[in-house]
């Protein structure tokens, strides 16, 4: 590069730095202010103590099931929905660079070399010319009113929304996986109960056959006893189907082919029971902890920044451009010669008549910002509602467990008494069959309630936004910018 070219480029660089300092304070449009809305001091059935930051709380460990813990740890790094959401962060990060690039100087350098001449008779070449040239072009749109700065603010806010989307994907995965695991264990419990019921009713059927031979029972009693055995057997295939579907879904959530975990999950571990504290915190915690609310706030920040970018297009813009083109030409039989051409100057773009397009674009962005604000409020209220419902469900469903356990005990005792009475001939077979139905119904109701309470705790901790990040992820995660 020639000395004159370096001098001119150096001058342009110093001029750009000076103009950047002058233009820093000129930005169109409103600045984003984190939204606020009045919230109650506590949940209706909760306490008044804040939970603080719960995004790293591993609440699923309160089920004290090592197999479940292993599935969660594996799935957070392998779930395909989570991986897709994480990949979107890379695109959003690159978009920040793209959005800010328009407000920076652009320098391109081209170089060329050509050989030309004329060919005469007898294969002789006449007048060969070597031409070597280059061109350096510089352009810079002066961002007087902050169009590109607002665009970059919008892109940074969208990057924050991408992080929140990935967090929400993890939270959704946790809810789906843990509830599917609870369902699988519930179906296993129901299968075991049904198999035990078949055994008990088969014994009653065999006893009725003996009673028939002894003349103490009728053929109708035998048919009724056998029908109850068969109806119970008919329930088992449907329960096995439901268990298999739950196991297949768990495998899919872990990014594995369906049925990959059948062997592992078929090892019964009992129904999961939550043995932790019920910590709901206060409504204000949700704004910090729930990723869907944080995403809505970041979407609002991006929309507010877009207002400024649209307003900046209403005003004049100035572009600086320049180029320098040195060349060297040498013809055969002559000395080489150099030639340098250059140009530099500003250009002005002044929007005057556009049919109202630019102003309408501003109105569109303002409307979008209002929409995003309303969407943020909706997310907050939806979060509060989900926590309130989960608290109610945990408390009410838990209250039904003890009565159901007692009902199972009394129905089993009634079955034992009615069976003994039937053997002695003091009661009818109908009493025994009715007692068996009562035991089956009570045990099924208890298993279903244990399942529901376990899922109620999942709903609660997902509703407060707990457990989707590991501690090291919180430490390395960039702080969200509010514009």
Coordinates of C-alpha atoms in Angstrom, one line a residue:
X1 CA 0.0 0.0 0.0
X2 CA 1.4 3.4 -0.9
X3 CA 2.2 6.1 1.6
X4 CA -0.6 8.4 0.3
X5 CA -3.1 5.6 0.6
X6 CA -2.1 4.9 4.2
X7 CA -2.3 8.6 5.0
X8 CA -5.8 9.0 3.6
X9 CA -7.1 5.9 5.3
X10 CA -5.6 7.1 8.6
X11 CA -7.4 10.4 8.3
X12 CA -10.7 8.7 7.6
X13 CA -10.3 6.5 10.6
X14 CA -9.7 9.5 12.9
X15 CA -12.6 11.3 11.4
X16 CA -14.8 8.3 12.0
X17 CA -13.8 8.2 15.7
X18 CA -14.6 11.8 16.2
X19 CA -18.0 11.5 14.6
X20 CA -18.8 8.5 16.7
X21 CA -18.3 10.5 19.9
X22 CA -20.4 13.3 18.6
X23 CA -23.3 11.0 17.6
X24 CA -23.4 8.8 20.7
X25 CA -26.2 10.8 22.4
X26 CA -28.5 11.1 19.5
X27 CA -31.0 8.2 19.6
X28 CA -34.6 8.3 18.4
X29 CA -37.5 6.7 20.1
X30 CA -38.3 5.8 23.7
X31 CA -35.9 3.9 26.0
X32 CA -37.2 0.6 27.4
X33 CA -38.2 0.6 31.0
X34 CA -38.8 -2.8 32.7
X35 CA -42.6 -3.2 33.0
X36 CA -44.4 -3.3 36.3
X37 CA -47.8 -4.3 37.5
X38 CA -49.4 -4.5 41.0
X39 CA -49.3 -8.0 42.5
X40 CA -50.6 -9.4 45.8
X41 CA -48.1 -9.7 48.6
X42 CA -48.7 -13.5 48.8
X43 CA -50.6 -16.3 47.2
X44 CA -54.0 -17.1 48.6
X45 CA -52.8 -20.4 50.1
X46 CA -49.1 -19.6 50.3
X47 CA -46.8 -17.8 52.7
X48 CA -45.3 -14.3 52.6
X49 CA -41.7 -15.3 52.3
X50 CA -39.8 -15.0 49.1
X51 CA -38.2 -18.1 47.6
X52 CA -35.4 -16.0 46.0
X53 CA -33.8 -17.5 42.9
X54 CA -35.1 -21.1 42.5
X55 CA -33.9 -21.8 39.0
X56 CA -31.3 -24.3 40.3
X57 CA -33.5 -26.1 42.8
X58 CA -33.5 -29.8 41.9
X59 CA -37.0 -30.3 43.2
X60 CA -37.5 -33.8 41.5
X61 CA -34.9 -35.3 43.9
X62 CA -37.6 -35.0 46.7
X63 CA -39.2 -38.0 45.1
X64 CA -36.1 -40.0 46.3
X65 CA -36.0 -42.0 43.2
X66 CA -32.5 -42.5 41.8
X67 CA -33.7 -43.8 38.5
X68 CA -35.8 -40.6 38.0
X69 CA -32.8 -38.5 38.9
X70 CA -30.7 -40.2 36.2
X71 CA -33.4 -39.7 33.6
X72 CA -33.6 -36.0 34.3
X73 CA -29.8 -35.5 34.2
X74 CA -29.6 -37.4 30.9
X75 CA -32.6 -35.7 29.3
X76 CA -31.5 -32.1 30.0
X77 CA -28.5 -32.6 27.7
X78 CA -30.2 -34.9 25.1
X79 CA -33.8 -33.7 24.7
X80 CA -34.3 -32.6 21.1
X81 CA -36.6 -29.7 21.9
X82 CA -34.1 -28.3 24.3
X83 CA -31.2 -28.7 21.9
X84 CA -33.2 -26.9 19.1
X85 CA -34.0 -24.1 21.5
X86 CA -30.3 -23.8 22.5
X87 CA -29.3 -23.7 18.9
X88 CA -31.6 -20.8 18.3
X89 CA -29.4 -18.8 20.7
X90 CA -26.5 -19.1 18.3
X91 CA -28.6 -17.6 15.5
X92 CA -29.8 -14.8 17.8
X93 CA -26.2 -14.0 18.8
X94 CA -25.1 -13.7 15.2
X95 CA -28.1 -11.4 14.5
X96 CA -26.7 -9.0 17.1
X97 CA -23.6 -8.6 15.0
X98 CA -25.6 -8.2 11.8
X99 CA -27.9 -5.6 13.3
X100 CA -25.0 -3.4 14.5
X101 CA -22.9 -3.8 11.4
X102 CA -24.9 -1.2 9.4
X103 CA -23.8 1.6 11.6
X104 CA -20.1 0.9 11.3
X105 CA -17.7 1.9 8.5
X106 CA -17.4 -0.6 5.7
X107 CA -14.0 -1.0 3.9
X108 CA -13.5 -3.2 0.9
X109 CA -10.3 -3.8 -1.1
X110 CA -10.0 -5.2 -4.6
X111 CA -7.0 -6.0 -6.6
X112 CA -6.5 -7.2 -10.2
X113 CA -3.8 -8.0 -12.8
X114 CA -4.3 -8.3 -16.5
X115 CA -2.0 -9.1 -19.4
X116 CA -3.0 -7.8 -22.9
X117 CA -1.5 -7.5 -26.3
X118 CA -1.9 -8.0 -30.1
X119 CA -1.0 -11.1 -32.1
X120 CA 0.5 -10.6 -35.6
X121 CA 1.6 -13.0 -38.3
X122 CA 4.1 -15.7 -37.9
X123 CA 2.9 -16.2 -34.4
X124 CA 4.5 -13.0 -33.1
X125 CA 3.1 -11.0 -30.2
X126 CA 3.1 -7.3 -30.5
X127 CA 2.5 -4.6 -27.9
X128 CA 2.1 -6.7 -24.7
X129 CA 0.9 -4.7 -21.7
X130 CA 0.8 -5.6 -18.0
X131 CA -1.7 -3.7 -15.9
X132 CA -1.8 -4.1 -12.1
X133 CA -4.5 -2.2 -10.2
X134 CA -6.3 -2.1 -6.9
X135 CA -9.1 -0.2 -5.2
X136 CA -9.9 0.6 -1.6
X137 CA -13.5 1.7 -1.0
X138 CA -14.8 3.1 2.3
X139 CA -18.5 3.8 3.1
X140 CA -20.2 4.9 6.3
X141 CA -23.8 5.8 7.0
X142 CA -23.7 8.3 9.8
X143 CA -26.2 7.0 12.4
X144 CA -27.3 10.5 13.5
X145 CA -30.6 9.3 14.9
X146 CA -29.7 5.9 16.2
X147 CA -31.3 3.6 13.6
X148 CA -28.6 1.0 13.8
X149 CA -28.1 1.4 17.5
X150 CA -31.8 0.8 18.1
X151 CA -31.7 -2.2 15.8
X152 CA -28.8 -3.6 17.8
X153 CA -30.7 -3.0 21.0
X154 CA -33.6 -4.9 19.5
X155 CA -31.3 -7.8 18.5
X156 CA -29.8 -7.9 22.0
X157 CA -33.2 -8.1 23.5
X158 CA -34.1 -10.9 21.1
X159 CA -31.0 -12.7 22.2
X160 CA -32.3 -12.5 25.8
X161 CA -35.6 -13.9 24.6
X162 CA -33.8 -16.8 22.9
X163 CA -32.1 -17.6 26.2
X164 CA -35.5 -17.5 28.0
X165 CA -37.0 -19.7 25.3
X166 CA -34.3 -22.3 25.9
X167 CA -35.0 -22.1 29.6
X168 CA -38.7 -22.6 29.0
X169 CA -37.9 -25.6 26.8
X170 CA -36.0 -27.1 29.7
X171 CA -38.9 -26.4 32.1
X172 CA -41.4 -27.9 29.7
X173 CA -39.2 -31.0 29.4
X174 CA -38.9 -31.4 33.2
X175 CA -42.7 -31.3 33.5
X176 CA -43.3 -33.8 30.7
X177 CA -40.6 -36.2 31.8
X178 CA -41.4 -36.3 35.5
X179 CA -45.1 -36.6 34.9
X180 CA -44.6 -39.4 32.4
X181 CA -42.5 -41.2 34.9
X182 CA -45.2 -40.8 37.5
X183 CA -47.7 -42.2 35.1
X184 CA -45.6 -45.2 34.2
X185 CA -45.2 -46.1 37.9
X186 CA -48.9 -45.6 38.4
X187 CA -49.8 -48.1 35.6
X188 CA -47.3 -50.5 37.1
X189 CA -49.1 -50.2 40.5
X190 CA -52.5 -50.7 38.9
X191 CA -51.2 -53.8 37.0
X192 CA -49.9 -55.3 40.3
X193 CA -53.2 -54.5 42.0
X194 CA -55.2 -56.1 39.2
X195 CA -53.1 -59.2 39.2
X196 CA -53.6 -59.5 43.0
X197 CA -57.3 -59.0 42.5
X198 CA -57.4 -61.7 39.8
X199 CA -55.7 -64.1 42.3
X200 CA -58.2 -63.3 45.0
X201 CA -61.2 -63.6 42.8
X202 CA -59.9 -66.9 41.3
X203 CA -59.7 -68.3 44.8
X204 CA -63.3 -67.2 45.4
X205 CA -64.4 -68.8 42.1
X206 CA -62.7 -72.1 43.1
X207 CA -64.4 -71.9 46.5
X208 CA -67.7 -71.4 44.8
X209 CA -67.1 -74.5 42.7
X210 CA -66.6 -76.5 45.9
X211 CA -69.7 -75.0 47.4
X212 CA -71.6 -76.0 44.3
X213 CA -70.5 -79.6 44.6
X214 CA -71.5 -79.6 48.2
X215 CA -74.9 -78.2 47.3
X216 CA -74.3 -74.9 49.2
X217 CA -74.1 -72.7 46.0
X218 CA -76.0 -72.4 42.8
X219 CA -74.8 -72.4 39.2
X220 CA -75.6 -68.6 39.2
X221 CA -73.1 -68.1 41.9
X222 CA -70.4 -69.9 39.9
X223 CA -71.1 -67.9 36.8
X224 CA -71.0 -64.6 38.7
X225 CA -67.7 -65.5 40.4
X226 CA -66.2 -66.5 37.1
X227 CA -67.4 -63.4 35.4
X228 CA -65.7 -61.2 38.0
X229 CA -62.4 -63.1 37.4
X230 CA -62.6 -62.5 33.6
X231 CA -63.5 -58.8 33.9
X232 CA -60.5 -58.2 36.1
X233 CA -58.2 -60.0 33.7
X234 CA -59.6 -57.9 30.8
X235 CA -58.4 -54.7 32.6
X236 CA -54.8 -55.8 32.6
X237 CA -53.9 -55.5 28.8
X238 CA -55.2 -51.9 28.8
X239 CA -53.0 -51.0 31.7
X240 CA -50.0 -52.7 30.2
X241 CA -50.6 -50.7 27.0
X242 CA -50.7 -47.4 28.9
X243 CA -47.5 -48.3 30.7
X244 CA -45.8 -49.1 27.5
X245 CA -46.9 -45.8 25.9
X246 CA -45.5 -43.9 28.9
X247 CA -42.2 -45.7 28.7
X248 CA -42.0 -45.0 24.9
X249 CA -42.7 -41.3 25.5
X250 CA -39.9 -41.2 28.2
X251 CA -37.5 -42.6 25.7
X252 CA -38.5 -40.1 23.1
X253 CA -38.0 -37.2 25.6
X254 CA -34.5 -38.5 26.2
X255 CA -33.7 -38.4 22.5
X256 CA -33.7 -42.2 22.2
X257 CA -35.7 -44.6 20.1
X258 CA -39.0 -45.7 21.6
X259 CA -38.8 -48.8 23.7
X260 CA -35.1 -48.2 24.5
X261 CA -35.9 -48.0 28.2
X262 CA -38.5 -50.8 28.5
X263 CA -36.2 -53.1 30.3
X264 CA -35.1 -50.5 32.8
X265 CA -38.5 -49.2 33.5
X266 CA -40.1 -52.6 33.9
X267 CA -38.2 -53.0 37.1
X268 CA -40.9 -51.8 39.5
X269 CA -39.9 -49.1 41.9
X270 CA -43.2 -48.2 43.4
X271 CA -45.2 -45.0 42.9
X272 CA -43.2 -41.8 43.4
X273 CA -44.1 -39.8 46.6
X274 CA -42.9 -36.2 47.0
X275 CA -41.1 -35.8 50.4
X276 CA -40.0 -32.2 50.2
X277 CA -41.4 -28.9 51.3
X278 CA -44.2 -27.0 49.6
X279 CA -42.4 -23.7 48.8
X280 CA -44.4 -21.4 46.5
X281 CA -42.7 -18.1 47.4
X282 CA -44.5 -14.8 46.5
X283 CA -46.0 -13.6 43.2
X284 CA -43.2 -11.1 42.7
X285 CA -40.7 -14.1 42.5
X286 CA -42.3 -15.2 39.2
X287 CA -41.1 -12.2 37.2
X288 CA -37.5 -13.2 37.9
X289 CA -37.8 -17.0 37.9
X290 CA -40.3 -17.9 35.2
X291 CA -38.7 -18.0 31.7
X292 CA -41.9 -17.4 29.8
X293 CA -42.3 -14.1 31.7
X294 CA -38.7 -13.1 31.1
X295 CA -39.1 -13.9 27.4
X296 CA -42.2 -11.7 27.2
X297 CA -40.2 -8.8 28.8
X298 CA -37.4 -9.3 26.3
X299 CA -39.9 -9.3 23.5
X300 CA -41.3 -6.0 24.8
X301 CA -37.7 -4.5 25.0
X302 CA -37.1 -5.5 21.4
X303 CA -40.4 -4.0 20.3
X304 CA -39.6 -0.7 22.1
X305 CA -36.2 -0.5 20.4
X306 CA -37.9 -1.1 17.0
X307 CA -39.9 2.0 17.5
X308 CA -36.7 4.0 17.7
X309 CA -35.3 2.3 14.6
X310 CA -38.5 3.2 12.7
X311 CA -38.5 6.8 13.9
X312 CA -34.9 7.2 12.8
X313 CA -36.0 6.6 9.2
X314 CA -38.2 9.7 9.3
X315 CA -35.1 11.9 9.4
X316 CA -32.3 12.8 6.9
X317 CA -29.3 10.4 6.7
X318 CA -25.8 11.2 5.6
X319 CA -23.4 8.7 4.1
X320 CA -19.7 9.2 3.7
X321 CA -18.0 7.3 0.9
X322 CA -14.6 7.4 -0.7
X323 CA -12.3 5.3 -2.8
X324 CA -8.7 5.3 -3.9
X325 CA -7.5 3.3 -7.0
X326 CA -3.7 3.0 -7.6
X327 CA -2.6 1.3 -10.8
X328 CA 0.6 0.4 -12.6
X329 CA 0.9 -0.1 -16.3
X330 CA 3.9 -1.4 -18.2
X331 CA 4.0 -1.9 -22.0
X332 CA 6.7 -3.9 -23.8
X333 CA 9.5 -1.7 -24.9
X334 CA 8.5 1.1 -22.5
X335 CA 8.9 2.1 -18.9
X336 CA 6.2 1.3 -16.4
X337 CA 3.9 4.1 -15.3
X338 CA 1.7 4.5 -12.2
X339 CA -1.6 6.3 -11.8
X340 CA -3.7 6.9 -8.7
X341 CA -7.3 8.1 -8.7
X342 CA -9.3 8.9 -5.6
X343 CA -12.7 10.3 -4.6
X344 CA -14.3 11.3 -1.3
X345 CA -17.5 13.0 -0.3
X346 CA -20.8 12.9 1.5
X347 CA -24.3 12.1 0.2
X348 CA -27.6 13.2 1.7
X349 CA -30.8 11.2 1.8
X350 CA -33.9 13.3 2.7
X351 CA -37.2 11.5 2.9
X352 CA -39.9 14.0 1.8
X353 CA -42.8 12.3 0.1
X354 CA -43.4 8.6 0.8
X355 CA -47.1 8.4 0.9
X356 CA -47.0 8.1 4.7
X357 CA -45.2 4.8 4.7
X358 CA -42.4 5.8 7.2
X359 CA -44.9 7.3 9.6
X360 CA -47.1 4.2 9.3
X361 CA -44.1 2.0 10.1
X362 CA -43.6 3.9 13.4
X363 CA -47.3 3.4 14.2
X364 CA -47.0 -0.3 13.5
X365 CA -44.0 -0.6 15.9
X366 CA -45.8 1.3 18.6
X367 CA -48.8 -1.0 18.3
X368 CA -46.5 -4.0 18.4
X369 CA -44.9 -2.7 21.6
X370 CA -48.3 -2.2 23.2
X371 CA -49.2 -5.7 22.2
X372 CA -46.0 -7.1 23.7
X373 CA -46.8 -5.2 27.0
X374 CA -50.2 -6.8 27.1
X375 CA -48.7 -10.2 26.4
X376 CA -46.2 -9.7 29.3
X377 CA -49.1 -8.8 31.7
X378 CA -51.0 -11.9 30.5
X379 CA -47.9 -14.1 31.1
X380 CA -47.6 -12.7 34.7
X381 CA -51.3 -13.3 35.5
X382 CA -51.2 -16.7 33.9
X383 CA -48.2 -17.6 36.1
X384 CA -49.9 -16.4 39.2
X385 CA -53.0 -18.4 38.3
X386 CA -50.9 -21.6 37.7
X387 CA -49.3 -21.3 41.1
X388 CA -52.6 -20.6 42.9
X389 CA -54.2 -23.7 41.2
X390 CA -51.2 -25.9 42.0
X391 CA -51.2 -24.8 45.7
X392 CA -54.9 -25.6 45.9
X393 CA -54.5 -29.0 44.2
X394 CA -51.6 -30.0 46.5
X395 CA -53.5 -29.1 49.6
X396 CA -56.9 -30.6 48.6
X397 CA -55.6 -33.8 47.0
X398 CA -53.2 -34.5 49.9
X399 CA -56.2 -34.3 52.3
X400 CA -57.8 -37.2 50.5
X401 CA -54.9 -39.6 50.9
X402 CA -55.5 -40.6 54.5
X403 CA -59.2 -41.2 54.1
X404 CA -58.5 -43.4 51.1
X405 CA -55.9 -45.4 52.9
X406 CA -58.4 -46.0 55.7
X407 CA -61.0 -47.0 53.1
X408 CA -58.6 -49.6 51.7
X409 CA -58.1 -51.0 55.2
X410 CA -61.8 -51.2 56.0
X411 CA -62.7 -52.7 52.6
X412 CA -60.0 -55.4 53.0
X413 CA -61.3 -56.1 56.5
X414 CA -64.8 -56.4 55.2
X415 CA -63.7 -58.8 52.4
X416 CA -62.0 -61.0 55.0
X417 CA -65.1 -61.1 57.2
X418 CA -67.5 -61.7 54.3
X419 CA -65.3 -64.5 52.9
X420 CA -65.1 -66.2 56.3
X421 CA -68.9 -65.9 56.7
X422 CA -69.5 -67.3 53.2
X423 CA -67.3 -70.3 54.0
X424 CA -69.4 -70.9 57.1
X425 CA -72.6 -70.6 55.1
X426 CA -73.7 -67.5 57.0
X427 CA -73.7 -65.1 54.1
X428 CA -74.2 -65.2 50.3
X429 CA -71.6 -65.1 47.6
X430 CA -73.0 -61.7 46.6
X431 CA -71.6 -60.3 49.8
X432 CA -68.1 -61.6 48.9
X433 CA -68.2 -60.3 45.4
X434 CA -69.4 -56.9 46.5
X435 CA -66.6 -56.8 49.1
X436 CA -64.0 -57.7 46.4
X437 CA -65.3 -54.9 44.2
X438 CA -65.0 -52.4 47.1
X439 CA -61.4 -53.5 47.7
X440 CA -60.5 -53.1 44.0
X441 CA -62.2 -49.7 43.7
X442 CA -60.6 -48.4 46.9
X443 CA -57.1 -49.5 45.9
X444 CA -57.5 -48.0 42.4
X445 CA -58.7 -44.7 43.9
X446 CA -55.8 -44.6 46.3
X447 CA -53.3 -45.3 43.5
X448 CA -54.8 -42.6 41.3
X449 CA -54.7 -40.1 44.2
X450 CA -51.0 -40.9 44.9
X451 CA -50.4 -40.3 41.2
X452 CA -52.2 -37.0 41.2
X453 CA -50.5 -35.7 44.3
X454 CA -47.1 -36.5 42.9
X455 CA -48.1 -34.6 39.7
X456 CA -49.5 -31.7 41.7
X457 CA -46.0 -31.1 43.1
X458 CA -44.6 -31.1 39.6
X459 CA -47.2 -28.5 38.5
X460 CA -46.3 -26.4 41.6
X461 CA -42.5 -26.3 41.0
X462 CA -42.8 -25.8 37.3
X463 CA -45.3 -23.0 37.9
X464 CA -42.8 -21.1 40.1
X465 CA -40.0 -21.7 37.5
X466 CA -37.7 -24.0 39.5
X467 CA -34.9 -26.3 38.5
X468 CA -34.2 -25.7 34.8
X469 CA -30.6 -24.5 35.2
X470 CA -27.5 -25.9 36.8
X471 CA -25.5 -23.6 39.2
X472 CA -22.6 -23.2 36.7
X473 CA -25.0 -22.2 34.0
X474 CA -26.3 -19.3 36.1
X475 CA -22.7 -18.1 36.7
X476 CA -21.8 -18.2 33.0
X477 CA -25.1 -16.8 31.7
X478 CA -24.9 -13.2 30.4
X479 CA -27.0 -10.7 32.2
X480 CA -30.1 -9.6 30.3
X481 CA -30.0 -6.0 29.0
X482 CA -33.0 -3.9 29.2
X483 CA -32.1 -1.6 26.4

